[in-house]
PDB file of C-alpha atoms in Angstrom:
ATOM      1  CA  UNK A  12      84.447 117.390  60.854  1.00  0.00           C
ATOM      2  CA  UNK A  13      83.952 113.590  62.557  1.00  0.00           C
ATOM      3  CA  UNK A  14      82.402 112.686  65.499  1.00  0.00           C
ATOM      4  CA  UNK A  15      86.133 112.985  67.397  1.00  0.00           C
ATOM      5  CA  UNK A  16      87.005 116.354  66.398  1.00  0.00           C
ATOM      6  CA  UNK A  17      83.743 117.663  67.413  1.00  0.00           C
ATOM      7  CA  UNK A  18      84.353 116.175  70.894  1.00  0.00           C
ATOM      8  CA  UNK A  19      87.836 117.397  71.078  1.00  0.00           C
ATOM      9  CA  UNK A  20      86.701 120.897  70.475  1.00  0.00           C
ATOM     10  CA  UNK A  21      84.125 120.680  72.743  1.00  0.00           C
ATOM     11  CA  UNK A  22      86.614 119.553  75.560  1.00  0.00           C
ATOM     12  CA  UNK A  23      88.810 122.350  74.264  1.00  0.00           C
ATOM     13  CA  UNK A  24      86.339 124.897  74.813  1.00  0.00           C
ATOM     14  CA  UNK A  25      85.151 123.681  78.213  1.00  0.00           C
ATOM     15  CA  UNK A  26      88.554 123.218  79.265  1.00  0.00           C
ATOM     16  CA  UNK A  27      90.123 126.971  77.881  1.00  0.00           C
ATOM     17  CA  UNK A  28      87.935 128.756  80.280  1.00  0.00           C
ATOM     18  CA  UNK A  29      89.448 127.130  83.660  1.00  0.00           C
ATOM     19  CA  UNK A  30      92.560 125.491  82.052  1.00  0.00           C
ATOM     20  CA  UNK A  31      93.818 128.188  79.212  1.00  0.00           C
ATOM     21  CA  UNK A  32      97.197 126.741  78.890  1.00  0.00           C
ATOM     22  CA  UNK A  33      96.306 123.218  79.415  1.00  0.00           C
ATOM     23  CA  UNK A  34      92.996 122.937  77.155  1.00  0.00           C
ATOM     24  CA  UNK A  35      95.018 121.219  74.355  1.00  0.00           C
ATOM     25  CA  UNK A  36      96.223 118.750  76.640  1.00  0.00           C
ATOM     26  CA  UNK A  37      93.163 117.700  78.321  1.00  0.00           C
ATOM     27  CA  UNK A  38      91.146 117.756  75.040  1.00  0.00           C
ATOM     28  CA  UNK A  39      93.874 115.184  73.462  1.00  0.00           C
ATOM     29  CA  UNK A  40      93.845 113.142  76.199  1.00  0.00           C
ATOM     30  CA  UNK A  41      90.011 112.994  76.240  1.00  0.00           C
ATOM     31  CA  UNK A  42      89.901 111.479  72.773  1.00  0.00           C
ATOM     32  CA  UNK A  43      92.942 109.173  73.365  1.00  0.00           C
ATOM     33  CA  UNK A  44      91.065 107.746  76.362  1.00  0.00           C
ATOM     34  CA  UNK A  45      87.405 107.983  74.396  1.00  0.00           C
ATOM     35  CA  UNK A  46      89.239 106.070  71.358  1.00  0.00           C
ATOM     36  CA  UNK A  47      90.838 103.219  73.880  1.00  0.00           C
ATOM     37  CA  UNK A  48      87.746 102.837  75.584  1.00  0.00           C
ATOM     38  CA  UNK A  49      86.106 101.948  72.204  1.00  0.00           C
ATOM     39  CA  UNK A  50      88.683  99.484  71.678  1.00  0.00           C
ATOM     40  CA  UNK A  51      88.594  98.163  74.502  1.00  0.00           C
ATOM     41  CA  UNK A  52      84.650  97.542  74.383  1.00  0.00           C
ATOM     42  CA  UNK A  53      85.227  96.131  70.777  1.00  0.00           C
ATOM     43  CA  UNK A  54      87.837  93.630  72.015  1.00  0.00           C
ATOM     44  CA  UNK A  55      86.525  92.585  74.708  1.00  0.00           C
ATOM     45  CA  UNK A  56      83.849  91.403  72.662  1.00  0.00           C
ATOM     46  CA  UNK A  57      85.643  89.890  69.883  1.00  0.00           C
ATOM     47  CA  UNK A  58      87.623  87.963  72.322  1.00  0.00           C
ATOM     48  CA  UNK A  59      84.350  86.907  74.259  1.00  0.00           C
ATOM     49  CA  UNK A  60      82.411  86.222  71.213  1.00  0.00           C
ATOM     50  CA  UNK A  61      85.492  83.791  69.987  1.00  0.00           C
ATOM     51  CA  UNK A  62      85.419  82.065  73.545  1.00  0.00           C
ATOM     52  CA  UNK A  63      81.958  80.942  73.230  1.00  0.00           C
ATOM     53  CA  UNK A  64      82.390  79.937  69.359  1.00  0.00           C
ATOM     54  CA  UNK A  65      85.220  77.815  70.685  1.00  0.00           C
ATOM     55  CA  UNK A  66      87.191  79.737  68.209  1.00  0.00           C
ATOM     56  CA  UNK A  67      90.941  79.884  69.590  1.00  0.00           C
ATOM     57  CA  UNK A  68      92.627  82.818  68.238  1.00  0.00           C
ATOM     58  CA  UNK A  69      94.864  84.126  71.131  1.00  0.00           C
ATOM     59  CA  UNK A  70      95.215  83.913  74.691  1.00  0.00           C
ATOM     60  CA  UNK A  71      94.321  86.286  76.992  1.00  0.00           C
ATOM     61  CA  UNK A  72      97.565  87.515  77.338  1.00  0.00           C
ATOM     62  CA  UNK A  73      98.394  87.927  74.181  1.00  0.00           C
ATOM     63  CA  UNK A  74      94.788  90.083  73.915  1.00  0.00           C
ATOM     64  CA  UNK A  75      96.299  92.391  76.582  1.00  0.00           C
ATOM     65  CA  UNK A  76      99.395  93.080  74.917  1.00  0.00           C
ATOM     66  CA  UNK A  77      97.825  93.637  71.836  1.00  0.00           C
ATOM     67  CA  UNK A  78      95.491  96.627  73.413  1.00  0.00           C
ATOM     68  CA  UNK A  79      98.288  97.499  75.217  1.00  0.00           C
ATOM     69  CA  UNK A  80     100.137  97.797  72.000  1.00  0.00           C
ATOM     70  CA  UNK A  81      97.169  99.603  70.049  1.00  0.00           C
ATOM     71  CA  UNK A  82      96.990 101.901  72.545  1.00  0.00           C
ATOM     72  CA  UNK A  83     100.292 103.035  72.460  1.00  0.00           C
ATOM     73  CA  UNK A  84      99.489 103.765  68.501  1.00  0.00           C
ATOM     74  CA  UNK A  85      96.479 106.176  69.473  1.00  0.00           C
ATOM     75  CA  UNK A  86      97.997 107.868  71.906  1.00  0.00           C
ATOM     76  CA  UNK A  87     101.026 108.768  69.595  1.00  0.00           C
ATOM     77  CA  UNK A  88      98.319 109.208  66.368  1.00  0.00           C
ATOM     78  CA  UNK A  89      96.250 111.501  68.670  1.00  0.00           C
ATOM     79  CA  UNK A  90      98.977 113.309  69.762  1.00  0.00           C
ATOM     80  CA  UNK A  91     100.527 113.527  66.404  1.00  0.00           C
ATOM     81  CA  UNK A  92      97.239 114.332  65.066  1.00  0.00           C
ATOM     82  CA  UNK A  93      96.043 117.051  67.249  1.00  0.00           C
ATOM     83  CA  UNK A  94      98.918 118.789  68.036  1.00  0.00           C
ATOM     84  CA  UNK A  95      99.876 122.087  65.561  1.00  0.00           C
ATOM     85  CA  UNK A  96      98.150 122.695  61.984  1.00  0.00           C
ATOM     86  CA  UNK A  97      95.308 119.994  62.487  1.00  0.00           C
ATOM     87  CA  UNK A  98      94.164 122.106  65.826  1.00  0.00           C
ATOM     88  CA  UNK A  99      94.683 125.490  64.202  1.00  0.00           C
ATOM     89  CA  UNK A 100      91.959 123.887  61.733  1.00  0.00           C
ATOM     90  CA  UNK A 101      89.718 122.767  63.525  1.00  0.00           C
ATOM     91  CA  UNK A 102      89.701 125.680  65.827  1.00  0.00           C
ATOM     92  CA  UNK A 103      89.423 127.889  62.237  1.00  0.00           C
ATOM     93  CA  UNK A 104      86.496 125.348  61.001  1.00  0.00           C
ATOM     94  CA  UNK A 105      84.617 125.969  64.171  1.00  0.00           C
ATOM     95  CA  UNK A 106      84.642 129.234  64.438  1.00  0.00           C
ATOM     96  CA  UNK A 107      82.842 129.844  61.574  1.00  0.00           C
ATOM     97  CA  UNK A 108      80.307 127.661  62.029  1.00  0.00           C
ATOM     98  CA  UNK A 109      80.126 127.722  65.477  1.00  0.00           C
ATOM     99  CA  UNK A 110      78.683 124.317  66.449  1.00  0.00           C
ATOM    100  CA  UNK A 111      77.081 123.671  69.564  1.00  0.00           C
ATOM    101  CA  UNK A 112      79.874 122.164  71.505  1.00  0.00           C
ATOM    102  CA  UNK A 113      78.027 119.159  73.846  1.00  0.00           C
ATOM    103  CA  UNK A 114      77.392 119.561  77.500  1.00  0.00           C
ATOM    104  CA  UNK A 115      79.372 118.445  80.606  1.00  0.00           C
ATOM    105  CA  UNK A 116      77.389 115.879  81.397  1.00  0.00           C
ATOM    106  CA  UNK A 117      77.550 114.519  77.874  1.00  0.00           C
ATOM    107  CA  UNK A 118      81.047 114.618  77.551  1.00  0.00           C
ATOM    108  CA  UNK A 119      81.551 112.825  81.454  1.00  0.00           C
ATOM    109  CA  UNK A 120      79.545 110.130  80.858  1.00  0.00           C
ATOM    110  CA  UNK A 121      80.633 109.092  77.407  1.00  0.00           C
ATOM    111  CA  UNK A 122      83.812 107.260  78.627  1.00  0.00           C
ATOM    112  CA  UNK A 123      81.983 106.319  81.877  1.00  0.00           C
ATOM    113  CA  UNK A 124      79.452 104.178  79.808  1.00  0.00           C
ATOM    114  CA  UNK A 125      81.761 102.783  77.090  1.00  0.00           C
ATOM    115  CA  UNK A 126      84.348 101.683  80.093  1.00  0.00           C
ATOM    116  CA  UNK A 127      81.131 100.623  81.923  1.00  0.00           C
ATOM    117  CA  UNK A 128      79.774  98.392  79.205  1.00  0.00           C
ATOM    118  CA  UNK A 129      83.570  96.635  78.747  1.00  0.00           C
ATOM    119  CA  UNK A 130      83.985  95.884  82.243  1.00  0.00           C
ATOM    120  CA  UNK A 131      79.900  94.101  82.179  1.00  0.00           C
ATOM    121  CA  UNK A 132      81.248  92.628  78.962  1.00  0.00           C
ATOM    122  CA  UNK A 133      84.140  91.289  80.617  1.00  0.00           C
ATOM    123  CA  UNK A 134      82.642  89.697  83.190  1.00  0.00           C
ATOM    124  CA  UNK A 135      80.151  88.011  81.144  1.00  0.00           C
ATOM    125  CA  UNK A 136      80.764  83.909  81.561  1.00  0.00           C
TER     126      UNK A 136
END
């Protein structure tokens, strides 16, 4: 089970106790905006890091609709993904193993910091 599964069933758990019909839901949507978040932070510094190398790949505009674009695709993987057999899995897998799902504050401020660290990158001159 990767890193993103083990989040998602940690968000699924936290989120069937006050949420029971919408804990799929919120789960997905935590690792669709955990997965744009990281690529986010990893263009933002591919496109800085080619600014200062003088390198001129694309515009800035053309960056944006490029994440735009890639985000699209992991929103429709994720939901593609963890909708159906692949959460009936998961949900099987961790039962019997029963792994410690991470705590609250864990799972707020992972997106905090990786959104965090894109908009310091960003604004690096």
């Amino acid at each position: 089970m990767g890193f993103f599964d083990q989040l998602y069933i940690s968000v699924y758990l936290r989120a069937k106790a006050s949420f029971p019909k919408k804990a799929k839901q919120f789960a997905r949507r935590y690792v669709s905006i955990l997965q744009i978040g990281i690529l986010l932070l990893f263009g933002v510094f591919v496109f800085k890091f080619s600014k200062q190398m003088k390198l001129h790949i694309m515009d800035s505009t053309s960056f944006y609709m490029l994440f735009v674009g890639a985000s699209g695709f992991i929103l429709f993987k994720n939901w593609m993904n963890y909708n159906g057999k692949k959460h009936n899995i998961l949900w099987s897998n961790s039962s019997k193993r029963s792994p410690r799902p991470y705590s609250l504050i864990h799972l707020i401020s992972f997106p905090v910091l990786i959104f965090a660290l894109s908009v310091i990158l960003a604004r690096v001159p």
